[in-house]
Coordinates of C-alpha atoms in Angstrom, one line a residue:
Chain F
M1 CA 27.7 -32.5 -9.6
T2 CA 25.5 -30.4 -11.8
A3 CA 21.8 -30.7 -11.3
G4 CA 19.5 -32.6 -9.0
G5 CA 16.7 -33.4 -11.3
A6 CA 16.2 -37.0 -10.3
N7 CA 13.6 -37.0 -7.7
E8 CA 11.3 -39.7 -6.4
V9 CA 7.9 -39.7 -8.2
V10 CA 4.7 -41.1 -6.9
V11 CA 1.7 -41.5 -9.2
A12 CA -1.4 -41.6 -7.1
G13 CA -5.1 -41.8 -8.1
R14 CA -7.4 -39.1 -7.1
D15 CA -9.0 -41.3 -4.4
R16 CA -5.6 -42.0 -2.7
Y17 CA -4.4 -38.4 -3.3
L18 CA -5.1 -36.9 0.1
S19 CA -4.1 -40.1 2.1
T20 CA -0.8 -40.2 0.1
V21 CA 0.1 -36.6 0.8
R22 CA -0.9 -36.9 4.4
E23 CA 1.3 -39.9 4.8
L24 CA 4.3 -38.1 3.1
Q25 CA 3.7 -35.1 5.5
S26 CA 3.8 -37.3 8.5
N27 CA 7.1 -38.9 7.1
G28 CA 8.8 -35.6 7.3
F29 CA 7.9 -33.7 4.1
E30 CA 7.2 -30.5 6.0
L31 CA 7.0 -28.1 3.0
C32 CA 4.9 -28.1 -0.1
A33 CA 7.3 -26.5 -2.5
D34 CA 5.2 -26.3 -5.6
L35 CA 1.8 -27.4 -7.0
C36 CA 1.0 -27.0 -10.6
A37 CA -0.8 -28.9 -13.4
V38 CA -0.2 -30.3 -16.8
D39 CA -2.7 -30.6 -19.7
Y40 CA -1.7 -33.8 -21.6
L41 CA -4.2 -33.4 -24.3
G42 CA -1.6 -33.6 -27.2
H43 CA 0.6 -36.1 -25.4
M44 CA -1.8 -38.8 -24.1
D45 CA 0.6 -41.5 -24.8
R46 CA 3.2 -40.4 -22.2
P47 CA 5.1 -43.0 -20.2
L48 CA 3.3 -43.9 -17.1
P49 CA 3.9 -46.6 -14.5
E50 CA 1.6 -49.7 -14.4
G51 CA -1.9 -49.1 -13.1
A52 CA -1.9 -45.4 -13.2
G53 CA -4.9 -43.8 -14.8
R54 CA -4.3 -42.1 -18.1
E55 CA -6.3 -38.9 -18.0
R56 CA -6.1 -35.5 -19.7
F57 CA -4.9 -33.5 -16.7
E58 CA -2.3 -34.1 -14.1
V59 CA -1.8 -32.1 -10.9
V60 CA 1.7 -32.2 -9.8
V61 CA 2.8 -31.6 -6.2
N62 CA 6.3 -31.1 -5.2
L63 CA 7.0 -31.8 -1.5
L64 CA 10.2 -31.0 0.3
S65 CA 11.7 -32.6 3.4
L66 CA 13.9 -30.2 5.1
S67 CA 15.2 -32.6 7.7
R68 CA 16.2 -35.2 5.1
A69 CA 16.9 -32.9 2.2
R70 CA 14.8 -34.9 -0.1
R71 CA 12.0 -34.1 -2.6
V72 CA 9.2 -36.2 -3.7
R73 CA 6.8 -35.5 -6.5
V74 CA 3.1 -36.6 -6.4
R75 CA 1.4 -36.8 -9.8
V76 CA -2.4 -37.1 -9.7
P77 CA -4.3 -37.8 -12.9
V78 CA -7.5 -35.7 -13.2
P79 CA -10.1 -36.6 -15.8
E80 CA -11.4 -33.9 -18.2
S81 CA -15.0 -34.9 -17.6
E82 CA -14.8 -34.2 -13.9
A83 CA -11.9 -31.8 -13.3
T84 CA -12.0 -31.7 -9.6
I85 CA -9.6 -32.7 -6.9
P86 CA -9.6 -32.3 -3.1
T87 CA -7.6 -29.3 -1.7
L88 CA -4.4 -29.6 0.2
F89 CA -5.2 -26.5 2.1
D90 CA -5.8 -28.3 5.4
L91 CA -2.4 -30.0 5.2
Y92 CA -0.3 -27.2 3.7
P93 CA -1.9 -23.7 3.9
G94 CA 0.8 -22.5 1.5
V95 CA -0.9 -24.1 -1.5
E96 CA -3.6 -21.5 -1.4
A97 CA -2.2 -19.3 -4.2
M98 CA -0.9 -22.2 -6.2
E99 CA -4.2 -24.0 -6.3
R100 CA -5.9 -20.8 -7.3
E101 CA -3.4 -20.5 -10.1
V102 CA -4.1 -24.0 -11.3
Y103 CA -7.8 -23.3 -11.2
D104 CA -7.3 -20.0 -13.1
L105 CA -5.1 -21.4 -15.8
F106 CA -6.4 -25.0 -16.1
G107 CA -10.0 -24.9 -14.8
I108 CA -9.3 -27.7 -12.2
V109 CA -11.5 -27.1 -9.2
F110 CA -10.0 -27.8 -5.8
I111 CA -12.8 -29.0 -3.6
G112 CA -12.7 -27.4 0.0
H113 CA -10.5 -24.6 -1.1
P114 CA -11.4 -21.4 0.9
D115 CA -11.3 -19.0 -2.1
M116 CA -11.6 -20.7 -5.4
T117 CA -11.4 -17.6 -7.6
R118 CA -9.2 -16.5 -10.4
I119 CA -5.8 -15.1 -9.3
L120 CA -3.9 -14.1 -12.4
M121 CA -6.5 -13.5 -15.1
P122 CA -9.3 -10.9 -14.7
E123 CA -12.4 -12.1 -12.8
D124 CA -14.6 -12.1 -16.0
W125 CA -12.1 -13.9 -18.1
E126 CA -13.5 -16.8 -20.2
G127 CA -11.5 -20.0 -20.6
H128 CA -8.4 -21.4 -19.0
P129 CA -5.3 -20.2 -20.9
L130 CA -2.8 -23.0 -20.1
R131 CA -5.1 -25.7 -21.6
K132 CA -3.7 -27.0 -24.8
D133 CA -7.0 -26.4 -26.7
Y134 CA -6.8 -22.7 -25.7
G135 CA -5.3 -20.6 -28.6
I136 CA -2.1 -18.7 -28.1
G137 CA -3.8 -15.5 -29.3
R138 CA -1.3 -14.7 -31.9
V139 CA -2.2 -12.3 -34.8
P140 CA -1.2 -14.0 -38.1
V141 CA 1.1 -12.0 -40.2
Q142 CA 0.3 -12.0 -43.9
F143 CA 3.5 -11.8 -45.9
K144 CA 2.1 -12.9 -49.2
E145 CA -0.1 -10.8 -51.5
A146 CA 0.6 -7.5 -49.7
P147 CA -0.1 -4.6 -52.1
G148 CA 3.1 -3.9 -53.9
P149 CA 4.4 -0.5 -54.9
R150 CA 2.8 0.9 -58.0
Chain E
M1 CA 6.7 40.5 -35.1
T2 CA 6.2 43.6 -32.9
E3 CA 7.4 44.4 -29.5
P4 CA 5.1 43.2 -26.7
S5 CA 3.1 46.3 -26.0
D6 CA 2.2 47.6 -22.6
P7 CA -1.0 46.0 -21.5
R8 CA -2.1 49.1 -19.7
S9 CA -2.5 51.1 -22.9
D10 CA -3.7 48.2 -25.1
A11 CA -6.2 46.7 -22.6
E12 CA -9.3 47.9 -24.4
S13 CA -8.1 47.8 -28.0
E14 CA -7.0 44.1 -27.7
P15 CA -9.6 41.9 -26.2
R16 CA -8.0 39.3 -24.0
P17 CA -8.4 35.6 -25.1
D18 CA -9.5 34.7 -21.6
S19 CA -12.0 37.5 -21.1
D20 CA -14.8 34.9 -20.5
L21 CA -12.8 33.2 -17.9
A22 CA -12.2 36.4 -16.0
A23 CA -15.6 37.7 -16.3
P24 CA -17.1 36.5 -12.9
I25 CA -14.6 38.3 -10.9
T26 CA -13.9 41.4 -13.0
D27 CA -16.5 43.4 -11.1
Q28 CA -14.2 45.8 -9.1
S29 CA -17.1 47.6 -7.4
E30 CA -17.0 45.3 -4.3
W31 CA -13.4 46.0 -3.7
E32 CA -12.8 49.1 -1.4
P33 CA -10.1 51.3 -2.8
H34 CA -7.1 51.7 -0.5
P35 CA -7.8 54.7 1.9
G36 CA -4.6 56.5 1.2
A37 CA -4.5 55.7 -2.4
D38 CA -5.4 58.9 -4.2
H39 CA -3.0 58.4 -7.0
E40 CA -3.9 56.4 -10.0
P41 CA -4.1 52.7 -9.6
A42 CA -1.1 51.5 -7.6
G43 CA -3.3 48.4 -7.0
L44 CA -6.3 47.1 -5.3
V45 CA -6.1 46.2 -1.7
A46 CA -8.4 43.7 -0.1
E47 CA -8.7 42.6 3.5
T48 CA -8.6 38.9 3.6
S49 CA -8.4 36.3 6.4
E50 CA -4.7 36.2 5.9
G51 CA -4.2 40.0 6.2
T52 CA -4.1 42.8 3.7
Q53 CA -3.4 41.7 0.2
E54 CA -2.8 43.9 -2.8
M55 CA -3.9 43.2 -6.2
T56 CA -3.0 44.9 -9.4
P57 CA -6.0 46.2 -11.4
R58 CA -7.8 43.7 -13.5
A59 CA -6.9 45.4 -16.7
T60 CA -3.2 45.1 -16.0
T61 CA -3.2 41.5 -14.7
E62 CA -1.4 39.0 -17.0
P63 CA -3.6 36.3 -18.4
G64 CA -1.6 33.6 -16.6
E65 CA -2.1 35.4 -13.3
L66 CA -5.8 35.6 -14.0
R67 CA -6.0 31.9 -14.4
R68 CA -4.3 31.3 -11.2
E69 CA -6.7 33.6 -9.4
V70 CA -9.7 31.6 -10.8
G71 CA -8.1 28.4 -9.7
A72 CA -7.6 29.9 -6.3
V73 CA -11.3 30.5 -6.0
L74 CA -12.0 26.9 -6.6
R75 CA -9.6 25.9 -3.8
L76 CA -11.1 26.3 -0.4
P77 CA -9.0 26.7 2.7
E78 CA -8.8 23.5 4.8
G79 CA -10.9 25.0 7.6
A80 CA -13.7 26.1 5.3
A81 CA -14.1 22.5 3.9
V82 CA -16.6 20.1 5.2
D83 CA -17.2 19.8 9.0
P84 CA -17.3 16.2 10.0
E85 CA -20.1 17.1 12.4
D86 CA -22.4 18.2 9.5
I87 CA -22.2 14.8 7.7
D88 CA -25.0 12.5 8.4
V89 CA -23.1 9.2 8.4
E90 CA -23.2 6.8 11.2
R91 CA -19.9 5.2 12.1
G92 CA -19.9 2.7 14.9
E93 CA -16.9 2.4 17.2
D94 CA -16.1 -1.2 16.2
E95 CA -16.4 -0.6 12.6
T96 CA -13.4 -1.6 10.4
M97 CA -12.4 -0.1 7.1
I98 CA -11.1 -1.7 4.0
I99 CA -8.7 0.2 1.9
N100 CA -6.7 -0.7 -1.2
M101 CA -3.0 -0.1 -1.3
G102 CA -1.9 -0.2 -4.8
P103 CA -1.7 -1.4 -7.5
Q104 CA -0.1 2.0 -8.3
H105 CA 1.4 2.6 -4.9
P106 CA 5.2 3.2 -5.2
S107 CA 6.0 1.1 -2.2
T108 CA 4.5 -2.0 -3.6
H109 CA 7.5 -2.6 -5.8
G110 CA 5.4 -3.0 -8.9
V111 CA 1.8 -3.6 -9.5
L112 CA 0.8 -5.3 -6.3
R113 CA -2.5 -4.5 -4.7
L114 CA -2.9 -5.0 -1.0
M115 CA -6.4 -5.0 0.4
L116 CA -6.0 -4.0 4.0
E117 CA -8.7 -4.2 6.6
L118 CA -8.0 -1.6 9.2
D119 CA -9.3 -0.9 12.6
G120 CA -8.0 2.7 13.1
E121 CA -4.4 2.4 12.1
T122 CA -4.1 -1.3 13.0
V123 CA -4.0 -3.8 10.1
L124 CA -6.4 -6.7 10.8
R125 CA -6.4 -8.6 7.6
T126 CA -4.4 -8.3 4.5
K127 CA -5.1 -9.8 1.0
P128 CA -2.5 -9.5 -1.7
V129 CA -4.3 -9.1 -5.1
I130 CA -2.0 -10.0 -8.0
G131 CA -2.2 -10.5 -11.7
Y132 CA -1.7 -7.0 -12.9
L133 CA 1.5 -8.0 -14.8
H134 CA 0.4 -11.4 -16.0
T135 CA 1.6 -11.9 -19.5
G136 CA 1.2 -15.7 -19.9
M137 CA 5.0 -16.4 -19.9
E138 CA 4.4 -20.1 -19.2
K139 CA 2.1 -20.4 -22.3
T140 CA 4.7 -18.5 -24.3
G141 CA 7.3 -20.9 -23.2
E142 CA 5.4 -23.8 -24.7
D143 CA 5.7 -22.0 -28.1
L144 CA 9.4 -21.3 -28.0
T145 CA 12.1 -23.9 -28.6
Y146 CA 14.5 -24.9 -25.9
V147 CA 17.1 -22.6 -27.4
Q148 CA 14.8 -19.7 -27.4
G149 CA 13.3 -20.4 -23.9
A150 CA 16.1 -18.7 -22.0
T151 CA 15.1 -15.4 -23.5
N152 CA 11.6 -15.9 -22.1
V153 CA 12.4 -17.0 -18.5
T154 CA 15.0 -14.3 -18.0
R155 CA 12.2 -11.7 -18.1
M156 CA 10.3 -13.2 -15.1
D157 CA 12.4 -12.1 -12.1
Y158 CA 14.0 -9.2 -13.7
L159 CA 16.2 -8.4 -10.7
S160 CA 17.9 -11.8 -10.9
P161 CA 17.6 -12.8 -14.5
L162 CA 20.6 -15.1 -14.4
H163 CA 18.9 -17.3 -11.7
N164 CA 16.0 -17.8 -14.0
E165 CA 18.2 -18.7 -16.9
L166 CA 20.1 -21.1 -14.7
V167 CA 17.2 -23.0 -13.3
Y168 CA 15.7 -23.3 -16.8
S169 CA 19.1 -24.5 -18.3
L170 CA 19.5 -27.0 -15.5
S171 CA 16.2 -28.4 -15.9
V172 CA 16.7 -28.9 -19.7
E173 CA 20.1 -30.4 -19.2
S174 CA 18.7 -32.8 -16.6
L175 CA 16.3 -34.1 -19.2
L176 CA 19.1 -34.2 -21.7
G177 CA 21.4 -36.0 -19.3
L178 CA 24.2 -33.7 -20.3
E179 CA 27.5 -33.8 -18.6
M180 CA 28.6 -30.2 -18.2
P181 CA 32.3 -29.2 -18.3
P182 CA 33.6 -27.8 -15.1
R183 CA 34.4 -24.4 -16.3
S184 CA 30.9 -23.8 -17.4
D185 CA 29.6 -24.6 -13.9
W186 CA 32.0 -22.2 -12.3
I187 CA 31.2 -19.4 -14.8
R188 CA 27.5 -19.9 -14.1
M189 CA 28.3 -19.8 -10.2
L190 CA 30.2 -16.6 -10.7
L191 CA 27.5 -14.9 -12.6
V192 CA 24.7 -16.2 -10.3
E193 CA 26.6 -15.0 -7.2
L194 CA 27.2 -11.6 -8.7
N195 CA 23.5 -11.4 -9.5
R196 CA 22.7 -12.2 -6.0
V197 CA 24.9 -9.3 -4.8
S198 CA 23.1 -7.0 -7.3
S199 CA 19.7 -8.2 -6.4
H200 CA 20.3 -7.8 -2.7
L201 CA 21.8 -4.4 -3.2
M202 CA 18.7 -3.4 -5.2
W203 CA 16.7 -4.6 -2.2
M204 CA 18.8 -2.6 0.3
A205 CA 18.1 0.4 -1.9
T206 CA 14.4 0.1 -2.1
N207 CA 14.0 -1.0 1.4
G208 CA 15.9 2.1 2.5
M209 CA 13.7 4.2 0.3
D210 CA 10.6 2.6 1.9
L211 CA 11.9 3.4 5.4
G212 CA 12.8 7.0 4.4
S213 CA 16.5 6.6 3.9
T214 CA 17.0 8.2 0.5
S215 CA 20.7 8.0 0.7
M216 CA 20.5 4.2 1.0
M217 CA 18.6 4.2 -2.3
I218 CA 21.3 6.2 -4.0
Y219 CA 24.1 4.1 -2.6
G220 CA 22.3 0.8 -3.4
F221 CA 21.8 1.7 -7.0
R222 CA 25.4 3.1 -7.2
E223 CA 26.9 -0.3 -6.2
R224 CA 24.4 -2.3 -8.2
E225 CA 25.4 -0.4 -11.3
M226 CA 29.0 -1.7 -10.9
V227 CA 27.8 -5.3 -11.1
L228 CA 25.5 -4.5 -14.0
A229 CA 28.4 -2.9 -15.8
F230 CA 30.3 -6.1 -15.4
F231 CA 27.3 -8.0 -16.8
E232 CA 27.2 -5.7 -19.7
K233 CA 30.8 -6.4 -20.5
T234 CA 30.3 -10.1 -20.2
T235 CA 26.8 -10.7 -21.7
G236 CA 26.3 -7.6 -23.7
L237 CA 23.2 -6.6 -21.7
R238 CA 22.6 -5.1 -18.2
M239 CA 19.6 -7.2 -17.6
N240 CA 17.7 -10.0 -19.4
H241 CA 21.0 -11.5 -20.5
N242 CA 20.1 -14.8 -22.2
F243 CA 23.7 -15.7 -21.4
I244 CA 23.2 -18.9 -19.4
R245 CA 21.7 -21.3 -21.9
P246 CA 20.9 -25.0 -22.1
G247 CA 24.3 -26.5 -22.8
G248 CA 26.6 -24.0 -21.1
T249 CA 26.9 -20.2 -21.5
A250 CA 26.7 -18.1 -24.6
A251 CA 30.4 -17.1 -24.4
D252 CA 33.5 -17.3 -22.3
L253 CA 34.3 -14.6 -19.7
P254 CA 36.0 -11.5 -21.1
D255 CA 39.7 -11.0 -20.8
G256 CA 40.7 -9.5 -17.5
W257 CA 37.5 -10.6 -15.8
E258 CA 39.4 -11.4 -12.6
D259 CA 40.4 -7.8 -12.1
D260 CA 36.9 -6.5 -12.7
V261 CA 35.4 -9.0 -10.2
T262 CA 38.0 -8.3 -7.7
V263 CA 37.4 -4.6 -7.9
I264 CA 33.7 -5.3 -7.5
C265 CA 34.3 -7.5 -4.4
D266 CA 36.6 -5.1 -2.7
T267 CA 34.2 -2.1 -3.2
V268 CA 31.1 -3.9 -2.2
V269 CA 32.5 -5.2 1.0
E270 CA 33.9 -1.8 1.8
R271 CA 30.4 -0.3 1.1
T272 CA 28.6 -2.9 3.3
H273 CA 30.5 -1.5 6.3
E274 CA 29.1 2.0 5.3
Y275 CA 25.6 0.6 5.2
D276 CA 26.2 -0.8 8.7
E277 CA 27.0 2.8 9.9
L278 CA 24.1 4.2 8.0
L279 CA 21.4 1.8 8.9
T280 CA 22.3 -1.1 11.1
G281 CA 23.3 1.0 14.0
Q282 CA 20.8 3.8 13.6
P283 CA 18.1 4.0 16.3
V284 CA 15.3 5.2 14.0
F285 CA 16.0 2.4 11.6
R286 CA 16.1 -0.2 14.3
Q287 CA 12.9 1.0 15.8
R288 CA 11.1 0.7 12.4
T289 CA 12.4 -2.8 11.7
E290 CA 12.8 -4.7 15.1
G291 CA 9.8 -6.6 16.1
I292 CA 7.9 -5.5 13.0
G293 CA 6.4 -8.1 10.7
T294 CA 7.3 -11.1 12.7
I295 CA 6.5 -14.7 11.6
S296 CA 7.4 -17.9 13.3
A297 CA 9.2 -20.9 11.7
E298 CA 6.0 -23.1 11.9
E299 CA 4.0 -20.5 10.0
A300 CA 6.7 -20.0 7.4
L301 CA 7.0 -23.7 6.8
A302 CA 3.2 -24.1 6.6
L303 CA 2.9 -21.3 4.1
S304 CA 5.8 -22.7 2.0
L305 CA 7.9 -19.6 2.5
T306 CA 11.5 -19.9 1.5
G307 CA 14.6 -17.8 1.1
P308 CA 15.6 -15.0 3.5
I309 CA 12.1 -15.1 5.1
L310 CA 12.3 -18.8 6.1
R311 CA 16.0 -18.2 7.3
S312 CA 14.9 -15.2 9.4
T313 CA 12.8 -17.5 11.5
G314 CA 15.9 -19.6 12.3
V315 CA 15.5 -22.4 9.8
P316 CA 18.9 -22.9 8.2
W317 CA 17.6 -23.9 4.8
D318 CA 19.6 -22.8 1.9
L319 CA 19.5 -25.0 -1.2
R320 CA 23.1 -24.1 -2.0
R321 CA 24.1 -25.8 1.2
S322 CA 21.4 -28.4 1.7
M323 CA 20.8 -29.7 -1.8
P324 CA 23.9 -28.4 -3.6
Y325 CA 23.8 -27.8 -7.4
L326 CA 26.6 -26.6 -9.7
R327 CA 29.9 -26.7 -7.6
Y328 CA 28.4 -25.2 -4.3
D329 CA 29.7 -28.2 -2.4
E330 CA 33.3 -27.0 -3.3
V331 CA 33.2 -23.5 -1.9
E332 CA 33.0 -22.3 1.7
F333 CA 30.3 -20.0 2.8
D334 CA 28.0 -19.6 5.8
V335 CA 24.2 -19.8 5.7
I336 CA 23.0 -16.7 7.5
V337 CA 20.1 -17.4 9.9
G338 CA 18.0 -15.0 12.0
T339 CA 16.2 -15.5 15.3
F340 CA 13.1 -13.5 15.5
G341 CA 11.7 -13.6 12.0
D342 CA 11.1 -9.8 11.9
N343 CA 12.1 -7.1 9.4
F344 CA 15.5 -6.5 11.0
D345 CA 16.4 -10.2 10.7
R346 CA 15.5 -10.2 7.1
Y347 CA 17.5 -7.0 6.6
S348 CA 20.6 -8.4 8.3
I349 CA 20.3 -11.8 6.5
R350 CA 20.4 -10.0 3.1
L351 CA 23.2 -7.6 4.1
N352 CA 25.3 -10.6 5.3
E353 CA 24.5 -12.7 2.3
I354 CA 26.1 -10.0 0.1
R355 CA 29.2 -10.6 2.1
E356 CA 28.9 -14.3 1.8
S357 CA 28.4 -14.1 -1.9
V358 CA 31.5 -12.0 -2.1
R359 CA 33.3 -14.6 -0.2
I360 CA 32.1 -17.2 -2.7
I361 CA 33.1 -15.0 -5.7
R362 CA 36.6 -14.7 -4.3
Q363 CA 37.0 -18.4 -4.2
I364 CA 35.6 -18.8 -7.7
V365 CA 38.2 -16.3 -8.9
E366 CA 40.8 -18.5 -7.3
K367 CA 39.4 -21.9 -8.5
M368 CA 38.2 -21.1 -12.0
P369 CA 39.4 -24.1 -14.1
A370 CA 40.4 -23.8 -17.7
G371 CA 38.4 -25.7 -20.4
D372 CA 35.2 -25.4 -22.3
Y373 CA 32.5 -23.0 -21.3
R374 CA 29.9 -25.2 -23.0
A375 CA 29.2 -28.9 -23.3
Q376 CA 30.6 -30.4 -26.5
D377 CA 27.5 -32.2 -27.4
K378 CA 26.9 -31.8 -31.1
K379 CA 23.2 -32.1 -30.7
V380 CA 22.9 -29.2 -28.3
T381 CA 25.8 -27.0 -28.9
P382 CA 26.1 -25.0 -32.2
P383 CA 29.4 -25.2 -34.0
P384 CA 31.9 -22.4 -33.3
R385 CA 31.7 -19.4 -35.5
G386 CA 34.9 -20.1 -37.2
R387 CA 33.8 -23.5 -38.5
I388 CA 30.9 -22.0 -40.3
D389 CA 33.1 -20.2 -42.9
E390 CA 34.9 -23.4 -43.9
S391 CA 32.3 -26.2 -43.5
M392 CA 28.9 -26.4 -45.2
E393 CA 27.8 -29.0 -42.7
A394 CA 28.6 -26.7 -39.9
L395 CA 26.6 -24.0 -41.5
I396 CA 23.6 -26.3 -41.9
H397 CA 24.0 -27.5 -38.3
H398 CA 24.2 -24.0 -37.0
F399 CA 21.1 -23.0 -38.9
K400 CA 19.2 -26.0 -37.8
T401 CA 20.1 -25.5 -34.1
F402 CA 18.7 -22.0 -34.1
T403 CA 15.7 -22.5 -36.3
E404 CA 14.4 -26.0 -35.3
G405 CA 16.3 -26.3 -32.0
F406 CA 17.3 -29.6 -30.6
R407 CA 15.0 -32.4 -29.4
V408 CA 14.8 -33.3 -25.7
P409 CA 13.9 -36.8 -24.6
E410 CA 10.5 -37.5 -23.2
G411 CA 10.1 -37.0 -19.5
E412 CA 9.5 -34.6 -16.7
T413 CA 11.7 -33.0 -14.2
Y414 CA 11.7 -30.5 -11.4
V415 CA 14.9 -28.6 -10.6
A416 CA 15.2 -26.0 -7.9
I417 CA 17.9 -23.4 -7.0
E418 CA 18.3 -20.8 -4.4
S419 CA 17.4 -17.4 -5.9
P420 CA 17.9 -14.3 -3.9
R421 CA 14.2 -14.6 -3.0
G422 CA 14.0 -18.2 -2.2
E423 CA 13.4 -21.5 -3.9
L424 CA 13.2 -20.9 -7.7
G425 CA 12.0 -24.1 -9.3
C426 CA 11.4 -25.2 -12.8
Y427 CA 9.0 -28.0 -13.7
L428 CA 9.6 -29.1 -17.3
V429 CA 7.7 -31.7 -19.3
S430 CA 9.0 -32.8 -22.6
D431 CA 7.2 -34.8 -25.2
G432 CA 10.2 -35.5 -27.3
S433 CA 10.0 -32.5 -29.6
S434 CA 12.1 -29.4 -29.7
K435 CA 9.7 -27.3 -27.6
P436 CA 8.8 -27.8 -23.9
Y437 CA 5.4 -29.5 -23.6
R438 CA 4.9 -27.6 -20.3
M439 CA 7.2 -25.2 -18.6
H440 CA 6.3 -24.2 -15.0
I441 CA 8.3 -21.8 -12.9
R442 CA 7.9 -21.8 -9.2
G443 CA 8.5 -18.3 -8.4
P444 CA 9.6 -17.6 -4.8
S445 CA 8.0 -14.2 -4.7
F446 CA 4.6 -15.7 -5.8
V447 CA 4.6 -18.1 -2.8
N448 CA 6.3 -15.6 -0.4
L449 CA 3.5 -13.0 -0.8
Q450 CA 1.3 -15.4 1.1
G451 CA 3.2 -14.6 4.2
L452 CA 2.1 -11.0 4.0
P453 CA -1.2 -11.4 5.9
V454 CA 0.6 -13.2 8.8
M455 CA 3.3 -10.7 9.0
M456 CA 1.1 -7.7 8.8
R457 CA -1.6 -8.8 11.2
G458 CA -1.7 -6.5 14.2
G459 CA 0.8 -4.1 12.9
L460 CA 0.4 -0.5 12.0
V461 CA -0.5 0.6 8.5
A462 CA 2.6 2.6 8.4
D463 CA 4.6 -0.6 8.8
A464 CA 2.8 -2.2 6.0
V465 CA 5.1 -0.6 3.6
A466 CA 8.2 -1.8 5.5
V467 CA 6.8 -5.4 5.8
C468 CA 5.9 -5.6 2.1
S469 CA 9.4 -4.4 1.3
S470 CA 11.0 -7.0 3.5
V471 CA 9.4 -9.8 1.5
D472 CA 11.1 -8.4 -1.6
P473 CA 8.5 -9.4 -4.1
V474 CA 9.3 -8.9 -7.8
M475 CA 6.0 -8.7 -9.6
G476 CA 7.4 -9.9 -12.9
E477 CA 7.9 -13.3 -11.2
V478 CA 4.7 -13.2 -9.2
D479 CA 2.5 -12.8 -12.2
R480 CA 4.8 -14.3 -14.9

């Protein structure tokens, strides 16, 4: 036994997001371990199950069942044109900081979240750094044509 | 260079550099000379509110002394400061006050800012404000190859760097589908458990400091240094090791590691008994921790809290036991659980987890198998150093591994391990290239900080320091 990376994955549309998570919660997934997002801008041809929407963003929720020692991962495609998704705050209050982090770094708005503000970046920051079209901010180093010794 | 002359004789011939500074109070006429002082200036005596005070004449006063006198004029005695009755500010009885604790406060364990709403000394609401240490490590991780990635993640939780490297390596290996040799698993377990001991010792030290036990701080750092010395011997560095890498570890354990580890185990266990005497049984310590910062199991689960905080509420959830990784199902240890979910429970859980970790380490020393310390997968593992001298292909292979890195099949995975602070997860997305498409670390401190408002509500502001410490946040991991 080395790692337990193989978890159950559910791909749910945005309209079925809340009901899916609610059903999982009532099925014993007491703890929302993690909530993050992925920007698939440069990897749109990723493998997806049949019928799942192929959108730029994906919100990924990791739920954990303590009673059954199981994990399930819910992947929700979120379109770029309307980057919004309902909040899970009413089901799992612990997602408060995680949803703020996703909003801060990806610009995905969680509707119904009590405090949809930036959490890691400064309040007046422009842009959402973890998006793939956001530059890495590296200063290019010019090795050629440097003035040589005279 | 001449001898420093007597200022009395040269006072007029050499103008003092600070004569402007001293000007306002050089007027000696307002000082009454001492009644019995007929002889030439023994000094000036002034009747002050603190009794008779003697001053040497202005001309004989050293420049440094003069500056201090001027400064003293600027400082008012406390009683002469502002009378609260004179200030024309209305303050109602039911008014609350919002103060900021941090981000520079020494007890916030880094750059954490706590906004506290106070009613008198009682904390009503707390809001942790974070982000002061945000360096975009997840973004950086997307620009580093899988080989380089471990150097990045190890800097997140700087008190348990090996856990970060482990969770990252496990997630990469789960995408690769690598079969790991047993010795590599056991080496990793040994290092990770030692790291848990050092992290908890560090927590014991800082928590003791926050509660006013400076000796505990010295002791905790002293014992931690033993573990770090072993890390330095093994990995070359005290912290930020980059030792656990995708595909195994960077090197085998050094010769004689069993003796070093046994000495560490014996000493640490011995010292935990001393901590018991110093803190556990001490009435002052117990009064400051028992019943302070309580949280219930329902609240902890709802807020996604994990680690010692969740266990302090009585939930026996430890990933090493419940969802074993590495070879944790082959060693014996107890999951320490509290009852009341208060500061004291969290303290005793961490103290006893040190002992349980030592128990695991002793079993590892016995059971350590022989064999490879890294997977013999030619795609992932660079050729051994000796081969490079004799084989051109090995040299090219080695060069390619460290410049281009290896490719990881498309897919996504989430792997979680039990770090000293709770569930440390790594969500990894690969697009088939040699760099992670997305690397997300679920930092336990980041989530656990959300428990602070619940734990602090209704407590005293003096206990806020103790509660914050009992969460054990590491800001490097919170902000990433």
